[in-house]
Amino acid sequence: MTFYKHCLGAELAMQTVEGSPIEEQCPAAMKHQILHASLTKDCLLVMGSDMIGPDGFHMGTNMSLSLNCCSEEEINVFFSKLSDGGKIIHPLREEFWGATFGVFTDKFGIKWMLNYDKNSQK
C-alpha cells in the first residue's frame, strides 16, 4: 500500500485487528495484522485487505477487491450481478461501522467486498 500511496499521491490509513470490534473474535497472534488499509485522495478511495478467511490461504484469494457504492440500489444490483455463479461469504447487512456490507467470491474466484455508507454520501 505504501507503493500505491506514493504512485497515487494519496493518504494511507491502516486499521489493525487490535482495537477493532472484531479483535475478540480473532486469535491473539493476529492482533497486529492489518484488518484493512485505505488510500484516499479527493474522491478516490482504494481499500484492500489481505486477511486470510476461515478456509485458509488459497492461491488467488490472497487479496480482495473493495467497491464503495453510491446507493442502496447500487450495492444490491452490484452484489447480485457480481456474485452470480460465485459464493456468498457474508450476505449484505448493516455492520458496526454503520454501512451496508457484504462479501462474496465471484465465478472467477476473485473475492469482493461491497460497502455502502449512506451517512458518508454528499
PDB file of C-alpha atoms in Angstrom:
ATOM      1  CA  MET A   1       0.000   0.000   0.000  1.00  0.00           C
ATOM      2  CA  THR A   2       2.924   2.355   0.560  1.00  0.00           C
ATOM      3  CA  PHE A   3       3.912   1.837  -3.093  1.00  0.00           C
ATOM      4  CA  TYR A   4       0.376   2.746  -4.236  1.00  0.00           C
ATOM      5  CA  LYS A   5       0.351   5.693  -1.811  1.00  0.00           C
ATOM      6  CA  HIS A   6       3.471   7.019  -3.497  1.00  0.00           C
ATOM      7  CA  CYS A   7       2.173   6.395  -7.020  1.00  0.00           C
ATOM      8  CA  LEU A   8      -1.236   7.970  -6.374  1.00  0.00           C
ATOM      9  CA  GLY A   9      -0.140  10.725  -4.011  1.00  0.00           C
ATOM     10  CA  ALA A  10      -2.831   9.501  -1.638  1.00  0.00           C
ATOM     11  CA  GLU A  11      -3.275   9.413   2.126  1.00  0.00           C
ATOM     12  CA  LEU A  12      -2.740   5.951   3.690  1.00  0.00           C
ATOM     13  CA  ALA A  13      -4.657   4.717   6.729  1.00  0.00           C
ATOM     14  CA  MET A  14      -4.361   1.237   8.231  1.00  0.00           C
ATOM     15  CA  GLN A  15      -6.605  -0.464  10.807  1.00  0.00           C
ATOM     16  CA  THR A  16      -5.122  -3.321  12.801  1.00  0.00           C
ATOM     17  CA  VAL A  17      -7.179  -6.138  14.292  1.00  0.00           C
ATOM     18  CA  GLU A  18      -6.175  -4.806  17.718  1.00  0.00           C
ATOM     19  CA  GLY A  19      -8.626  -2.129  18.777  1.00  0.00           C
ATOM     20  CA  SER A  20     -11.233  -3.119  16.203  1.00  0.00           C
ATOM     21  CA  PRO A  21     -14.693  -4.504  17.017  1.00  0.00           C
ATOM     22  CA  ILE A  22     -13.601  -7.955  15.767  1.00  0.00           C
ATOM     23  CA  GLU A  23     -10.499  -8.161  17.995  1.00  0.00           C
ATOM     24  CA  GLU A  24     -12.137 -10.590  20.430  1.00  0.00           C
ATOM     25  CA  GLN A  25     -13.143 -12.912  17.556  1.00  0.00           C
ATOM     26  CA  CYS A  26      -9.535 -13.322  16.392  1.00  0.00           C
ATOM     27  CA  PRO A  27      -6.577 -15.233  17.871  1.00  0.00           C
ATOM     28  CA  ALA A  28      -4.167 -13.076  19.899  1.00  0.00           C
ATOM     29  CA  ALA A  29      -1.429 -13.727  17.303  1.00  0.00           C
ATOM     30  CA  MET A  30      -3.477 -11.729  14.766  1.00  0.00           C
ATOM     31  CA  LYS A  31      -3.787  -8.523  16.814  1.00  0.00           C
ATOM     32  CA  HIS A  32      -1.029  -6.676  14.915  1.00  0.00           C
ATOM     33  CA  GLN A  33      -2.213  -7.793  11.467  1.00  0.00           C
ATOM     34  CA  ILE A  34      -3.844  -5.229   9.215  1.00  0.00           C
ATOM     35  CA  LEU A  35      -7.625  -5.599   9.125  1.00  0.00           C
ATOM     36  CA  HIS A  36      -7.854  -3.162   6.226  1.00  0.00           C
ATOM     37  CA  ALA A  37      -5.917  -0.369   4.586  1.00  0.00           C
ATOM     38  CA  SER A  38      -7.279   2.558   2.615  1.00  0.00           C
ATOM     39  CA  LEU A  39      -5.889   5.154   0.264  1.00  0.00           C
ATOM     40  CA  THR A  40      -7.787   8.404  -0.235  1.00  0.00           C
ATOM     41  CA  LYS A  41      -7.273  11.409  -2.457  1.00  0.00           C
ATOM     42  CA  ASP A  42     -10.159  13.700  -3.345  1.00  0.00           C
ATOM     43  CA  CYS A  43     -12.951  11.303  -4.420  1.00  0.00           C
ATOM     44  CA  LEU A  44     -10.560   8.350  -4.931  1.00  0.00           C
ATOM     45  CA  LEU A  45     -10.922   5.528  -2.430  1.00  0.00           C
ATOM     46  CA  VAL A  46      -8.913   2.307  -2.714  1.00  0.00           C
ATOM     47  CA  MET A  47      -9.306  -0.267   0.027  1.00  0.00           C
ATOM     48  CA  GLY A  48      -7.563  -3.567   0.491  1.00  0.00           C
ATOM     49  CA  SER A  49      -7.279  -6.467   2.877  1.00  0.00           C
ATOM     50  CA  ASP A  50      -5.022  -9.492   2.954  1.00  0.00           C
ATOM     51  CA  MET A  51      -6.702 -11.161   5.915  1.00  0.00           C
ATOM     52  CA  ILE A  52      -6.974 -14.911   5.441  1.00  0.00           C
ATOM     53  CA  GLY A  53     -10.506 -16.282   5.800  1.00  0.00           C
ATOM     54  CA  PRO A  54     -11.621 -19.327   7.772  1.00  0.00           C
ATOM     55  CA  ASP A  55     -10.818 -21.642   4.821  1.00  0.00           C
ATOM     56  CA  GLY A  56      -7.119 -20.673   4.958  1.00  0.00           C
ATOM     57  CA  PHE A  57      -4.892 -19.437   2.135  1.00  0.00           C
ATOM     58  CA  HIS A  58      -5.621 -20.486  -1.430  1.00  0.00           C
ATOM     59  CA  MET A  59      -3.778 -19.070  -4.446  1.00  0.00           C
ATOM     60  CA  GLY A  60      -5.882 -16.289  -5.914  1.00  0.00           C
ATOM     61  CA  THR A  61      -7.535 -15.380  -2.622  1.00  0.00           C
ATOM     62  CA  ASN A  62      -4.587 -13.506  -1.170  1.00  0.00           C
ATOM     63  CA  MET A  63      -6.258 -10.191  -1.971  1.00  0.00           C
ATOM     64  CA  SER A  64      -9.742  -8.730  -2.079  1.00  0.00           C
ATOM     65  CA  LEU A  65     -11.326  -6.037  -4.203  1.00  0.00           C
ATOM     66  CA  SER A  66     -13.377  -3.451  -2.345  1.00  0.00           C
ATOM     67  CA  LEU A  67     -16.097  -1.442  -4.043  1.00  0.00           C
ATOM     68  CA  ASN A  68     -17.705   1.545  -2.340  1.00  0.00           C
ATOM     69  CA  CYS A  69     -21.207   2.021  -3.714  1.00  0.00           C
ATOM     70  CA  CYS A  70     -23.205   5.225  -4.054  1.00  0.00           C
ATOM     71  CA  SER A  71     -26.686   3.991  -3.093  1.00  0.00           C
ATOM     72  CA  GLU A  72     -28.639   1.141  -1.550  1.00  0.00           C
ATOM     73  CA  GLU A  73     -29.937   0.261  -5.009  1.00  0.00           C
ATOM     74  CA  GLU A  74     -26.425   0.212  -6.480  1.00  0.00           C
ATOM     75  CA  ILE A  75     -24.977  -2.086  -3.811  1.00  0.00           C
ATOM     76  CA  ASN A  76     -27.891  -4.504  -4.221  1.00  0.00           C
ATOM     77  CA  VAL A  77     -27.556  -4.588  -8.033  1.00  0.00           C
ATOM     78  CA  PHE A  78     -23.749  -4.933  -7.980  1.00  0.00           C
ATOM     79  CA  PHE A  79     -23.860  -7.602  -5.254  1.00  0.00           C
ATOM     80  CA  SER A  80     -26.443  -9.628  -7.152  1.00  0.00           C
ATOM     81  CA  LYS A  81     -24.737  -9.393 -10.550  1.00  0.00           C
ATOM     82  CA  LEU A  82     -21.135  -9.838  -9.420  1.00  0.00           C
ATOM     83  CA  SER A  83     -21.883 -12.763  -7.077  1.00  0.00           C
ATOM     84  CA  ASP A  84     -23.979 -14.636  -9.664  1.00  0.00           C
ATOM     85  CA  GLY A  85     -22.323 -18.015 -10.159  1.00  0.00           C
ATOM     86  CA  GLY A  86     -19.985 -17.412  -7.225  1.00  0.00           C
ATOM     87  CA  LYS A  87     -20.181 -17.992  -3.470  1.00  0.00           C
ATOM     88  CA  ILE A  88     -21.633 -15.548  -0.953  1.00  0.00           C
ATOM     89  CA  ILE A  89     -19.374 -15.414   2.093  1.00  0.00           C
ATOM     90  CA  HIS A  90     -21.033 -12.608   4.061  1.00  0.00           C
ATOM     91  CA  PRO A  91     -24.550 -11.546   2.942  1.00  0.00           C
ATOM     92  CA  LEU A  92     -25.348  -7.844   2.660  1.00  0.00           C
ATOM     93  CA  ARG A  93     -26.228  -6.454   6.077  1.00  0.00           C
ATOM     94  CA  GLU A  94     -25.689  -3.381   8.228  1.00  0.00           C
ATOM     95  CA  GLU A  95     -22.367  -3.545  10.085  1.00  0.00           C
ATOM     96  CA  PHE A  96     -20.825  -1.982  13.210  1.00  0.00           C
ATOM     97  CA  TRP A  97     -19.407   0.956  11.213  1.00  0.00           C
ATOM     98  CA  GLY A  98     -22.938   1.889  10.091  1.00  0.00           C
ATOM     99  CA  ALA A  99     -22.703   0.757   6.469  1.00  0.00           C
ATOM    100  CA  THR A 100     -24.311  -1.991   4.429  1.00  0.00           C
ATOM    101  CA  PHE A 101     -21.563  -4.505   3.688  1.00  0.00           C
ATOM    102  CA  GLY A 102     -21.226  -7.900   2.014  1.00  0.00           C
ATOM    103  CA  VAL A 103     -18.502 -10.264   0.791  1.00  0.00           C
ATOM    104  CA  PHE A 104     -18.511 -12.888  -1.937  1.00  0.00           C
ATOM    105  CA  THR A 105     -16.213 -14.743  -4.295  1.00  0.00           C
ATOM    106  CA  ASP A 106     -17.187 -14.273  -7.923  1.00  0.00           C
ATOM    107  CA  LYS A 107     -17.354 -17.060 -10.507  1.00  0.00           C
ATOM    108  CA  PHE A 108     -13.681 -16.448 -11.358  1.00  0.00           C
ATOM    109  CA  GLY A 109     -12.536 -16.912  -7.738  1.00  0.00           C
ATOM    110  CA  ILE A 110     -11.980 -13.199  -7.016  1.00  0.00           C
ATOM    111  CA  LYS A 111     -13.048 -12.042  -3.555  1.00  0.00           C
ATOM    112  CA  TRP A 112     -15.115  -8.834  -3.439  1.00  0.00           C
ATOM    113  CA  MET A 113     -16.137  -6.620  -0.525  1.00  0.00           C
ATOM    114  CA  LEU A 114     -19.001  -4.208  -1.239  1.00  0.00           C
ATOM    115  CA  ASN A 115     -19.793  -1.304   1.061  1.00  0.00           C
ATOM    116  CA  TYR A 116     -22.445   1.427   1.096  1.00  0.00           C
ATOM    117  CA  ASP A 117     -22.420   4.057   3.838  1.00  0.00           C
ATOM    118  CA  LYS A 118     -25.430   6.333   3.415  1.00  0.00           C
ATOM    119  CA  ASN A 119     -24.037   8.682   6.082  1.00  0.00           C
ATOM    120  CA  SER A 120     -20.905   9.463   4.025  1.00  0.00           C
ATOM    121  CA  GLN A 121     -22.810  10.353   0.830  1.00  0.00           C
ATOM    122  CA  LYS A 122     -22.921  14.017  -0.169  1.00  0.00           C
TER     123      LYS A 122
END
